[in-house]
Short mmCIF file of C-alpha atoms and ligand atoms in Angstrom, two decimals:
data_model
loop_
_atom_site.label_atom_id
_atom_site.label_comp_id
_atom_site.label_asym_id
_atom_site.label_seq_id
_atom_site.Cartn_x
_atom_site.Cartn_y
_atom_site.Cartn_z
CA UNK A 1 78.71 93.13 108.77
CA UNK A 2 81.69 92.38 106.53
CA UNK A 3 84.56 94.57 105.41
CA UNK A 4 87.10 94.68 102.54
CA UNK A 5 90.62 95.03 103.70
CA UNK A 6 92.80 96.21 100.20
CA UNK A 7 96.55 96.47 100.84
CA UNK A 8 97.80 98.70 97.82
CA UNK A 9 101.22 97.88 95.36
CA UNK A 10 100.18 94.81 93.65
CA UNK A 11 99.58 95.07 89.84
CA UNK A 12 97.03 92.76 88.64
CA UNK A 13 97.12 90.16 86.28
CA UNK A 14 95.29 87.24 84.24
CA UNK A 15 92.38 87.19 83.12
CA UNK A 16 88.64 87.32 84.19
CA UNK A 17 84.91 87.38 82.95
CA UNK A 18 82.08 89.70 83.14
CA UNK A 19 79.16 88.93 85.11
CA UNK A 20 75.50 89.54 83.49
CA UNK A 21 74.17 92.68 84.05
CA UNK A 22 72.44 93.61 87.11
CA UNK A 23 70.48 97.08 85.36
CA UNK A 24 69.51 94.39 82.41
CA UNK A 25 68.49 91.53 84.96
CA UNK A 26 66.28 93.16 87.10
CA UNK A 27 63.65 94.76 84.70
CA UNK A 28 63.91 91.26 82.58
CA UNK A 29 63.13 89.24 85.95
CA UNK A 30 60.10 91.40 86.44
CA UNK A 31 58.82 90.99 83.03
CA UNK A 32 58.44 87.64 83.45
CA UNK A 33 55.22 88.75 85.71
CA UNK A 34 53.69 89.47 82.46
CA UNK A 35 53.34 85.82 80.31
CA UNK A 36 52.11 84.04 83.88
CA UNK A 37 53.92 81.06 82.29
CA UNK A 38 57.59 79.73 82.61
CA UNK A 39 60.65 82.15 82.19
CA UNK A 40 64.30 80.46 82.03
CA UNK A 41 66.80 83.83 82.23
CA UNK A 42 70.32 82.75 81.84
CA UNK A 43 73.85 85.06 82.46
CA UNK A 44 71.92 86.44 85.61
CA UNK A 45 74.51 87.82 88.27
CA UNK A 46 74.24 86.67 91.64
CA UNK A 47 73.85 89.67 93.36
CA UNK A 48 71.51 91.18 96.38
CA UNK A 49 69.19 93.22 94.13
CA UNK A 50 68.76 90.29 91.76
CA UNK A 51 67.90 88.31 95.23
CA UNK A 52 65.98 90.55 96.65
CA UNK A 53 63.69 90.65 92.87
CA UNK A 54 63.59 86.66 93.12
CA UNK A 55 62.20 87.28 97.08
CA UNK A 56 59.78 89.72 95.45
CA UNK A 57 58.25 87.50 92.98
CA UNK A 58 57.70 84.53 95.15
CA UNK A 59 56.50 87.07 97.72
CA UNK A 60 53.41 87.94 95.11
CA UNK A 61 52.57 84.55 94.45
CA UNK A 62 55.02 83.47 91.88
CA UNK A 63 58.17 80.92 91.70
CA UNK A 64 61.70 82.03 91.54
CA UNK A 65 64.41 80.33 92.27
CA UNK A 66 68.05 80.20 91.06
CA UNK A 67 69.38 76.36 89.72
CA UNK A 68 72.53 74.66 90.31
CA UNK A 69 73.16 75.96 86.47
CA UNK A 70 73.27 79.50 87.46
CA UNK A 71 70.13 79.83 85.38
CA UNK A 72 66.97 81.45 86.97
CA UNK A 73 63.75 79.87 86.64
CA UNK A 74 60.09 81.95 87.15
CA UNK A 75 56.86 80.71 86.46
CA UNK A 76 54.21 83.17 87.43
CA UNK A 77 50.97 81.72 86.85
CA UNK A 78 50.18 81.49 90.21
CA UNK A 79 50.65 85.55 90.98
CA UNK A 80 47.73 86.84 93.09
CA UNK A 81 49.01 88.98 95.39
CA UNK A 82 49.36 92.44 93.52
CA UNK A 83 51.30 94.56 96.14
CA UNK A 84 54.73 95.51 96.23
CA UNK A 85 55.30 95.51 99.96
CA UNK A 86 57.37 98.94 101.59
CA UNK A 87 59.45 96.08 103.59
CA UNK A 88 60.98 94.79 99.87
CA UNK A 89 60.77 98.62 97.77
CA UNK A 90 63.16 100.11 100.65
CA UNK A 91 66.12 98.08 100.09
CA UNK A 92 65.89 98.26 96.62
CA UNK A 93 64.24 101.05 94.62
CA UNK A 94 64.14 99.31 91.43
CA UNK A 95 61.00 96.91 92.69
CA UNK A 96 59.05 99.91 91.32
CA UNK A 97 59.40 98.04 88.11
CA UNK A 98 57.29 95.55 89.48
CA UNK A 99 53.89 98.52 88.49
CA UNK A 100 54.17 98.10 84.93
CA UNK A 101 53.94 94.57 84.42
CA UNK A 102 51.47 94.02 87.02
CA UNK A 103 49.13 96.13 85.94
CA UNK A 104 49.31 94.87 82.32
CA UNK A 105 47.90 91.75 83.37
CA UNK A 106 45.88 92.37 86.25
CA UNK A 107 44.77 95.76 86.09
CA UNK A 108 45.63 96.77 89.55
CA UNK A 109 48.51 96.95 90.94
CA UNK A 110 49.97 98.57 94.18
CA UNK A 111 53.64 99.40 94.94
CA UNK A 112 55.09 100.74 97.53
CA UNK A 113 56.98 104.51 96.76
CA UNK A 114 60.74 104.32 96.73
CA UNK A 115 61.70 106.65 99.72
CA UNK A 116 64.69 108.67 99.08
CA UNK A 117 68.30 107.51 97.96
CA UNK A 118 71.61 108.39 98.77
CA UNK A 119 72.64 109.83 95.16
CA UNK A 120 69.63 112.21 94.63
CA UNK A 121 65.58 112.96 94.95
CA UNK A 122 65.02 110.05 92.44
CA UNK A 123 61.01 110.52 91.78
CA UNK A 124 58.70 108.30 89.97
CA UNK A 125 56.93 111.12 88.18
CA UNK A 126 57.32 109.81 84.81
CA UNK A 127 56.68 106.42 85.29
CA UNK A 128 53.05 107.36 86.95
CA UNK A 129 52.86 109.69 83.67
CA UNK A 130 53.04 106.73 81.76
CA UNK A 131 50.62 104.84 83.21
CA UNK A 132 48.12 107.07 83.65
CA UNK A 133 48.55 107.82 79.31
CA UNK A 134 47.66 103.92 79.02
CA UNK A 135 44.84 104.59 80.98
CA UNK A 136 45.01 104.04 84.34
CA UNK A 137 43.87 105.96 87.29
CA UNK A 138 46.63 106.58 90.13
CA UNK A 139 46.60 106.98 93.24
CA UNK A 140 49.36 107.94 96.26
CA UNK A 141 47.81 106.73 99.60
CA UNK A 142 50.16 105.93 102.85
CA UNK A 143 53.16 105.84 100.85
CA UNK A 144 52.00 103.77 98.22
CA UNK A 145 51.25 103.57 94.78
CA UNK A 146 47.81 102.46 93.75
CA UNK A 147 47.38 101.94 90.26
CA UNK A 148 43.92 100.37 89.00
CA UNK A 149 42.38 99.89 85.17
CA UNK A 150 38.86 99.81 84.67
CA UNK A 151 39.35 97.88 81.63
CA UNK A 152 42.34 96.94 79.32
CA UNK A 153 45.50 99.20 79.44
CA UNK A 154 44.98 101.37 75.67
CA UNK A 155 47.70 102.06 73.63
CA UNK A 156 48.83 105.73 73.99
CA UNK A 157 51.31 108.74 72.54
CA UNK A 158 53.70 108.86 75.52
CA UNK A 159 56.42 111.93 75.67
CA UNK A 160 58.98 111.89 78.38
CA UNK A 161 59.62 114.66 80.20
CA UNK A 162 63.31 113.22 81.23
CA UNK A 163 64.84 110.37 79.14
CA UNK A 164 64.02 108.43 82.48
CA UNK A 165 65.72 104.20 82.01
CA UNK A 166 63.27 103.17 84.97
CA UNK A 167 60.25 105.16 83.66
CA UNK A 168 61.19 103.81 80.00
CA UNK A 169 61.80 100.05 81.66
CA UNK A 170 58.27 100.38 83.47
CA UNK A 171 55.85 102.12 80.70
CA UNK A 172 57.16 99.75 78.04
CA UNK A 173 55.99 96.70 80.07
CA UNK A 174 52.80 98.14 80.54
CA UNK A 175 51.98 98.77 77.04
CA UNK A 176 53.45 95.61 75.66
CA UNK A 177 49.67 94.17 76.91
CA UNK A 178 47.89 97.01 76.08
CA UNK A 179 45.22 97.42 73.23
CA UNK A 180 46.50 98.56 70.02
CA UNK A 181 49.72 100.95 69.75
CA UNK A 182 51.74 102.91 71.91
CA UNK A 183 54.55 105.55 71.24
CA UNK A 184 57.07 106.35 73.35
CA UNK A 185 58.78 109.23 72.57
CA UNK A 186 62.40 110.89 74.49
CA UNK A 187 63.25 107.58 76.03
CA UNK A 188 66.36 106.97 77.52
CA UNK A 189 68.31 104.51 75.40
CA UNK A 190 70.53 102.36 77.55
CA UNK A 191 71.85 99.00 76.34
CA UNK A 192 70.07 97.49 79.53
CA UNK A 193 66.28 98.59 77.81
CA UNK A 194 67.19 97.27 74.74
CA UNK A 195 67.88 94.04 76.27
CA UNK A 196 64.52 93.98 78.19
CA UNK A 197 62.75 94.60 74.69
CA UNK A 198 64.51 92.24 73.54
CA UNK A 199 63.50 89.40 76.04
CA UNK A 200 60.05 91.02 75.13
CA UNK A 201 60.12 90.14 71.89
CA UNK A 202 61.37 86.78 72.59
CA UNK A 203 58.50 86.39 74.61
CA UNK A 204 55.86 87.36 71.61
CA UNK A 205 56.08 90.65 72.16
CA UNK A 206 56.19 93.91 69.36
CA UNK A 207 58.15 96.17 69.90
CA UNK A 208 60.26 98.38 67.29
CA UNK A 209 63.01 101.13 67.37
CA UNK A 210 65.06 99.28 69.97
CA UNK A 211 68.32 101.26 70.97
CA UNK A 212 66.34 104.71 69.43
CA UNK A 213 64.69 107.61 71.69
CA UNK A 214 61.07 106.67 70.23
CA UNK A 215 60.06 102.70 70.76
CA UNK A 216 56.80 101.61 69.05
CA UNK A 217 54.55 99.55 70.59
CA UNK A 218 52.00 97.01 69.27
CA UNK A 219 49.91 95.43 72.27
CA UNK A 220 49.22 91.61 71.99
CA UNK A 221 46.61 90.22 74.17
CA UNK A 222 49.20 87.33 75.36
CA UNK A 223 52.98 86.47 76.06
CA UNK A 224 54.92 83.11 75.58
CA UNK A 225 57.19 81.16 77.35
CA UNK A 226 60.37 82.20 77.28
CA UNK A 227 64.89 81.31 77.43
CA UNK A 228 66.53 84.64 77.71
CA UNK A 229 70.22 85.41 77.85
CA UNK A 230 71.02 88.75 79.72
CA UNK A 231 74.11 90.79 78.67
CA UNK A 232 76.96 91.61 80.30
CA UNK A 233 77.75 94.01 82.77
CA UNK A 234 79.36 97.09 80.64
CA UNK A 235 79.35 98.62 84.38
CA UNK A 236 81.12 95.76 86.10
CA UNK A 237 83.55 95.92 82.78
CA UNK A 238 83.91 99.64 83.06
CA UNK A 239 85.22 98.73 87.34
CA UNK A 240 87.62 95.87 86.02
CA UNK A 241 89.28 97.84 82.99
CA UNK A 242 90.03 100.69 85.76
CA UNK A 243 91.02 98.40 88.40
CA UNK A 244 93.79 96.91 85.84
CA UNK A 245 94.71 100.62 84.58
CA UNK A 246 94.79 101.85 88.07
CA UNK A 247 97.72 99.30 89.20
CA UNK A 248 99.29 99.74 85.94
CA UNK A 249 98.37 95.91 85.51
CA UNK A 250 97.93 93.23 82.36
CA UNK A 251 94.87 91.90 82.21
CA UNK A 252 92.44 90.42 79.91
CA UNK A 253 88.39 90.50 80.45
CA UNK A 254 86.21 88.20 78.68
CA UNK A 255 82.83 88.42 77.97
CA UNK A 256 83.08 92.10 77.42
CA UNK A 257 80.53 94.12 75.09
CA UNK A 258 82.75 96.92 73.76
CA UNK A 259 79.39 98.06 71.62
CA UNK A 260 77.98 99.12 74.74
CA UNK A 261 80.74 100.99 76.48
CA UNK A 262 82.15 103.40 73.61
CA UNK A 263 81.81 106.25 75.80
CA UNK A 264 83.44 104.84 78.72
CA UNK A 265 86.46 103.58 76.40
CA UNK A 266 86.61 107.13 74.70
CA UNK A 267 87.17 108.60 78.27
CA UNK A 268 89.71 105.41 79.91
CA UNK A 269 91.60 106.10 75.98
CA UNK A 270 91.90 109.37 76.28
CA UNK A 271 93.36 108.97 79.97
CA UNK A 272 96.06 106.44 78.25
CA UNK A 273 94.65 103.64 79.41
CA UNK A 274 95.49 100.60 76.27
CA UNK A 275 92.67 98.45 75.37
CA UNK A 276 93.05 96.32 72.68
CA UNK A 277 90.57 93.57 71.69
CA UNK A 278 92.45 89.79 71.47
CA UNK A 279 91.02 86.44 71.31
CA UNK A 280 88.93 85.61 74.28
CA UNK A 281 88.53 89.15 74.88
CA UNK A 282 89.56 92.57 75.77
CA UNK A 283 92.97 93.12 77.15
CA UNK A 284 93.62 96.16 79.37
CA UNK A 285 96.98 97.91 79.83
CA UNK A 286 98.56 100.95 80.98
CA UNK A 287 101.96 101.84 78.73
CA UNK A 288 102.68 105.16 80.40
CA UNK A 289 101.80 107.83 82.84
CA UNK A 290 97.44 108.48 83.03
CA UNK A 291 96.41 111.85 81.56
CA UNK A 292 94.03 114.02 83.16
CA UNK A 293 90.63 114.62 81.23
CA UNK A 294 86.88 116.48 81.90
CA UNK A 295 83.64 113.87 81.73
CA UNK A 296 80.52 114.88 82.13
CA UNK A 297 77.67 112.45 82.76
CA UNK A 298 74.79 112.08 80.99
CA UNK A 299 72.21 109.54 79.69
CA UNK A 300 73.34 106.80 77.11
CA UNK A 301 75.50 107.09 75.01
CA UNK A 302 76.76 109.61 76.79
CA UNK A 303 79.40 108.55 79.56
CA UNK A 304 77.45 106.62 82.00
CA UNK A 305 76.81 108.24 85.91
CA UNK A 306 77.04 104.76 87.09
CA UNK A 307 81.63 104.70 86.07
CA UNK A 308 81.59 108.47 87.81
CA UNK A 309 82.96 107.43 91.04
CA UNK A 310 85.09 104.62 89.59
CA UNK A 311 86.78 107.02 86.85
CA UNK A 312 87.22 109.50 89.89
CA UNK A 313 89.55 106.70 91.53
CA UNK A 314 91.62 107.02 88.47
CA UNK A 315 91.61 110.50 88.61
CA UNK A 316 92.80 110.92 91.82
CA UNK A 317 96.27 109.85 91.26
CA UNK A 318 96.98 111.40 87.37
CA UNK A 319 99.08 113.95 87.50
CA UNK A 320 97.49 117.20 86.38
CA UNK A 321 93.72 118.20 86.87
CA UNK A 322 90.43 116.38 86.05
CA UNK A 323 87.36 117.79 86.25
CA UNK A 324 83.85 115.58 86.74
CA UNK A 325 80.36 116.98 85.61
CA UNK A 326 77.75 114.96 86.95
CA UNK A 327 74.90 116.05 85.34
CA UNK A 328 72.41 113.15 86.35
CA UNK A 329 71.99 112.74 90.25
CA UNK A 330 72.37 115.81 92.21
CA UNK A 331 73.89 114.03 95.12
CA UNK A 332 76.20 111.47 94.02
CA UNK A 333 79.69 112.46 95.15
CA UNK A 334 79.35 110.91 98.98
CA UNK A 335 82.99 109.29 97.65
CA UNK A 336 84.83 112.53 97.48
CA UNK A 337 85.16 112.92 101.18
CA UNK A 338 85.87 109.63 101.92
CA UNK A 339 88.96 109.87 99.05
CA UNK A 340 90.13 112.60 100.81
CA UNK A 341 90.56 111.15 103.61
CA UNK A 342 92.78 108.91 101.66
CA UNK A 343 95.03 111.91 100.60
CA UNK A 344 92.98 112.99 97.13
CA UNK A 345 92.86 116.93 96.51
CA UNK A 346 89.74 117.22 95.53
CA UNK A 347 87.73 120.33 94.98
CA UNK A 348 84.01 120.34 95.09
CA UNK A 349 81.63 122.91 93.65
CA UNK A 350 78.15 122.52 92.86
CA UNK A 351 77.81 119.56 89.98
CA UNK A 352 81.45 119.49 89.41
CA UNK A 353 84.45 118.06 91.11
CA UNK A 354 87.67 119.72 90.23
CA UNK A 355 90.26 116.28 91.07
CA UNK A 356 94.51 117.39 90.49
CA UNK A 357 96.29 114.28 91.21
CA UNK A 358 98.31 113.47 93.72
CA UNK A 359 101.31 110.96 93.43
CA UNK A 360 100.10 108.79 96.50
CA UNK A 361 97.14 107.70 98.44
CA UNK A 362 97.37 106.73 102.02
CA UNK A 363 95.29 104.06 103.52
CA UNK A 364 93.06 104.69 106.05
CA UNK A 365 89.72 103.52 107.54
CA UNK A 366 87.08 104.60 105.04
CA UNK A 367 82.95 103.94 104.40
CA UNK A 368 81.13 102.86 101.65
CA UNK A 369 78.03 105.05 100.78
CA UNK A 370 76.33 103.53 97.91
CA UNK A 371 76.83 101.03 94.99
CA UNK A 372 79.63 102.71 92.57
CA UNK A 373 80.72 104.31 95.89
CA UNK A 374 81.76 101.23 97.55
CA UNK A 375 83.70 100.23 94.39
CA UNK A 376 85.51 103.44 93.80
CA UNK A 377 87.59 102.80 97.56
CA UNK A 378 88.13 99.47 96.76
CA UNK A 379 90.21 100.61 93.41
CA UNK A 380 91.48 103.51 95.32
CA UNK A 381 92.71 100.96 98.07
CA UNK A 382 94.25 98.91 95.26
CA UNK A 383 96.95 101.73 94.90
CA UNK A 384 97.32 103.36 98.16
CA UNK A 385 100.44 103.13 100.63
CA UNK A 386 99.54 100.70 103.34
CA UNK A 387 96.27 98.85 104.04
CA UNK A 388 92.88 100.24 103.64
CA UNK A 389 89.74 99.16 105.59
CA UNK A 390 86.40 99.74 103.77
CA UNK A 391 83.30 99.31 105.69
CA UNK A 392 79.60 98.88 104.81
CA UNK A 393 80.55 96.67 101.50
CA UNK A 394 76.92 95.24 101.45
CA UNK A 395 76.48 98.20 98.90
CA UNK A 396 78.88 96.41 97.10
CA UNK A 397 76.86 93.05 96.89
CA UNK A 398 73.89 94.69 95.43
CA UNK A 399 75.57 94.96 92.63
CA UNK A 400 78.82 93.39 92.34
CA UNK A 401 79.29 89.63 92.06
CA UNK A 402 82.39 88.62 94.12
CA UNK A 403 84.15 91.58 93.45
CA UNK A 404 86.50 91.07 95.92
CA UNK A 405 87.37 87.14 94.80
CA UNK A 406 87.93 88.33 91.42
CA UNK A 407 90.34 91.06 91.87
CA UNK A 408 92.31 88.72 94.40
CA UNK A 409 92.30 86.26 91.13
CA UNK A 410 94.45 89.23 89.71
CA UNK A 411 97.06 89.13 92.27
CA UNK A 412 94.95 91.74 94.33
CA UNK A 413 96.20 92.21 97.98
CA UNK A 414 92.02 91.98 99.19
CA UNK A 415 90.75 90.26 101.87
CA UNK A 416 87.00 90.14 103.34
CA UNK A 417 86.47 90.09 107.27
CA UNK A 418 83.64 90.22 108.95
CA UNK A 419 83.31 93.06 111.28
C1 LIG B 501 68.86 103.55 86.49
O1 LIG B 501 68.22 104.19 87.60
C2 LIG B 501 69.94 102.65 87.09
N1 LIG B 501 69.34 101.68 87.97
C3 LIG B 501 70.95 103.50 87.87
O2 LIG B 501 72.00 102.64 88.29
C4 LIG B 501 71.55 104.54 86.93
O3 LIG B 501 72.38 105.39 87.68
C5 LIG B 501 70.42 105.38 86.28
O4 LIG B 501 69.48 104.51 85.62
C6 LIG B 501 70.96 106.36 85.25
O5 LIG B 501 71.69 105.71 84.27
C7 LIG B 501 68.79 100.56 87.43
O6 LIG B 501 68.75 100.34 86.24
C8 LIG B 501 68.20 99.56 88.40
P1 LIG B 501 66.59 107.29 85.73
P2 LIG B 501 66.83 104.98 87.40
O7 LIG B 501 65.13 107.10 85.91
O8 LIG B 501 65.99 104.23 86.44
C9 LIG B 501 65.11 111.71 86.86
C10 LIG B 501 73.53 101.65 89.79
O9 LIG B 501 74.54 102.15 90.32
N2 LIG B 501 63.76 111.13 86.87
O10 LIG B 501 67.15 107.18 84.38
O11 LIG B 501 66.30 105.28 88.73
C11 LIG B 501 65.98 111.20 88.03
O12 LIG B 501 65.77 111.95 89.19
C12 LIG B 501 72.21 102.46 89.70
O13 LIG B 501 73.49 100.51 89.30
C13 LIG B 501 62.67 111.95 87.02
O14 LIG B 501 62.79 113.16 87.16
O15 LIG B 501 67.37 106.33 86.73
C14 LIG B 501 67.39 111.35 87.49
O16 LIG B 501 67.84 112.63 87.70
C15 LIG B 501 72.26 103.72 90.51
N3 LIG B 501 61.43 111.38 87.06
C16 LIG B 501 67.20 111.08 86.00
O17 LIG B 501 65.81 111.24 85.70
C17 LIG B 501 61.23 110.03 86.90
O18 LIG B 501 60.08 109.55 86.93
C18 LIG B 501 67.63 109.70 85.55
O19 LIG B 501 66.97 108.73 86.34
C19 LIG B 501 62.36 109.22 86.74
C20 LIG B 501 63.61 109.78 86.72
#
C-alpha cells in the first residue's frame, strides 16, 4: 500500500489544470447502459471509481475501455448480464447507479445494496421510491436489490423526500425510457446532474428544467449514439485553490468552472483568499493573513459537504475561530482527530466543529479515512513543521487524479512511497 510523505514550508507555484469530474463521470458512464449502442465520453478523470465503473460495465456484458486519447469508449449492445455483483457495489457505492438504467431497458435489474460508509448511514430509500413510482416492483433479498417491470417503466409524479444527487442521478435514468412523462419534484440540483441530463439529451433524450429542483421528463422509446464532454472537477478545483491559499502560494488553475463553485468562492473570499479570473484561467493568491468564518453544508448551491474537510485544513491554522456545520452526513469528521494529532485545537460537538487556529502544525504519522479526508492531511501536511506521513492514500485515488504529481508540479515538498 502506498503513502504520501508531505514535508511542509514550500509555497506553490505555476500553474495547473482541472481534471473532469469524477461525481459527473460516473452517472454519465452508466448511462451509456441505456442506448446499447456506442458512447465516446471525453474529459473523464482517471481515477479508481471511474475504473472500477469501466470493470462494472464489461463485467455485465458490455465494452469499456479507456484509449490512448484519454477518451472512454462503451458500447453496450451486448449487456446481458443484469446484476450488479456485491464484490464491485462494496468498493464503490455509487454502482447503485447502475438500477436505473438497467431497468429502463431491460426491465429487471438486480444490484447489490451499498453496505455502510464511513461518512454516514447513506440509504437508498429514495432511489427504490423512485422506481417503484415508474412502476416497478422491488424487492430486498440477501442483500440485494431486485428490481423487475412487468411491462414498460410509466411515466410518474415523483416527490423527493431528501433532495437526494444519487436518487435524482438514478430515477432520472429510469424515466428517460419510460412511457410518457415523468416529474420529478425536490431534486437535488448539483452541477454534476445537470451534466448527466445533459449527455441525456445529447443522446436523444427529453429532459427539461435542468439545474432547477423539478426536471420534466418525456420518455422516448430509444437513445442514440453519443460524444460527450464531462465537466470539470469544481471539487478537485475547490482542493487546488486551498492548497495554493494554504501555503500562501501563486498559482493559476485552468480549466476551472467558476459557475459551479460560487459558494465555495464566497466562503475561500471571505477567508481572504484572492481569486481573480486571467487568461487561461483562475489565479489563486493569498495577500494577507486568512480570516476565520462559519460554513455550513448543505445541498447545491449551498457550500458543498464534499470541500468540508479541505476548508477545515484552512481553518486550522487562521487565527481566530471557525466554526463547521455539516448538515449532510452525520459522520463525516473522521479528519478532526487525525488534525489533532497534527497540533489543530479543534472542538467537536454534535454536527459542528468549533476550529480556533493555531499558528503551527506539527507533522506526524497520520491516516486517511475517506475521499475528502485523505486530501484534507495532504494540505494540512503542505504547511506543517517537519515531514508528515499519510497512510491509506488509496482513498485518495478514488477520486483524485495524481494529486500528489500535481502539487509537486507546484513546488510541493510530496513524495509517494510504497509502504
Ligand atoms: C453524492 O453522494 C456524491 N457522490 C458525494 O460525494 C456527495 O458527498 C453527496 O452526493 C452530497 O453532495 C457521488 O456523486 C458519486 P445524496 P450521494 O444521495 O448521491 C440522504 C465524494 O466525496 N439520502 O445526495 O450518495 C443521505 O443519507 C462523495 O466525492 C437518503 O436519506 O449523496 C444524505 O444524508 C462522498 N435517502 C443525503 O440524503 C436516499 O435514498 C444526501 O445524500 C438517498 C440519500
Amino acid at each position: 500500500m502506498d503513502k504520501l510523505i508531505v514535508t511542509g514550508g514550500e509555497k506553490l507555484k505555476g500553474k495547473v489544470k482541472v481534471s473532469g469530474s469524477k461525481n459527473a463521470a460516473l452517472p454519465i458512464l452508466m448511462s451509456s447502459l441505456l442506448n446499447g449502442k456506442t458512447s465516446v465520453f471525453n474529459n473523464v478523470p482517471d481515477v479508481w471509481d471511474v475504473d472500477t465503473t469501466l470493470r462494472l460495465i464489461r463485467k455485465i456484458g458490455g465494452q469499456a475501455e479507456r484509449k490512448e486519447d484519454g477518451s472512454v469508449v462503451i458500447d453496450t449492445e451486448e449487456v446481458n448480464h443484469l446484476e450488479a455483483p456485491y464484490e464491485l457495489v462494496k468498493t464503490m457505492r455509487a454502482s447503485v447507479l447502475a438500477l436505473g438504467p438497467l431497468l429502463a431497458r431491460f426491465n429487471q435489474a438486480k444490484v447489490s445494496l451499498p453496505g455502510g460508509c464511513a461518512i454516514g448511514d447513506r440509504p437508498v430509500d429514495q432511489h427504490l421510491k423512485g422506481m417503484k413510482e415508474l412502476g416497478a416492483e422491488i424487492k430486498i433479498e440477501h442483500g440485494y436489490i431486485k428490481a423487475r417491470a412487468p411491462r414498460r417503466l410509466k411515466g410518474a409524479r415523483i416527490v423527493f423526500d431528501v433532495p437526494t444527487v444519487g436518487g435524482t442521478e438514478n430515477v432520472l435514468m429510469a424515466a428517460v425510457l419510460a412511457d410518457g412523462i415523468s416529474v420529478m419534484q425536490n431534486c437535488a440540483r448539483e452541477p454534476e446532474i445537470s451534466d448527466l441530463a445533459n449527455a441525456l439529451n445529447a443522446m436523444g433524450a427529453k429532459i427539461s428544467g435542468i439545474g432547477t429542483s423539478e426536471l420534466v421528463i418525456e420518455g422516448v422509446s430509444e437513445l442514440n449514439e453519443v460524444t460527450y464532454d464531462v465537466i470539470p472537477d469544481r471539487i478537485v478545483s475547490g482542493t487546488l485553490i486551498v492548497a495554493a491559499a494554504i501555503t500562501g502560494g501563486d498559482v493559476i488553475l485552468e480549466g476551472v468552472r467558476t459557475d459551479h463553485m460560487t459558494s465555495t468562492m464566497d466562503k475561500l473570499a471571505e477567508m481572504g483568499v484572492l481569486m481573480e479570473e486571467v487568461n487561461g484561467g483562475l489565479r489563486i493568491r493569498r495577500p494577507g493573513a486568512l480570516i476565520p468564518t462559519d460554513i455550513t453544508t448543505g445541498p447545491y448551491p449551498g457550500f458543498p459537504t464534499d470541500m468540508q474537510a479541505q476548508i477545515m485544513a484552512l481553518m486550522s491554522v487562521t487565527d481566530g475561530q471557525s466554526v463547521v456545520n455539516e448538515k449532510i452526513f452525520e459522520n463525516r469528521f473522521m479528519h478532526v482527530s487525525e488534525l489533532q494529532r497534527m497540533g489543530a485545537n479543534i472542538q467537536l460537538k454534535g454536527h459542528a466543529a468549533f476550529i480556533k487556529g493555531v499558528d503551527k502544525l506539527s507533522a506526524t504519522k497520520v491516516m486517511a479515512t475517506d475521499l475528502r479526508a485523505s486530501a484534507c492531511l495532504v494540505l494540512a501536511g503542505l504547511v506543517a513543521e517537519g515531514t508528515t506521513e499519510i497512510s491509506r492514500i488509496y482513498h485518495l485515488d478514488r477520486g483524485y487524479e495524481r494529486l500528489g504529481a500535481q502539487l509537486r508540479s507546484l513546488g510541493a515538498n510530496i513524495e509517494r512511497v510504497s509502504e
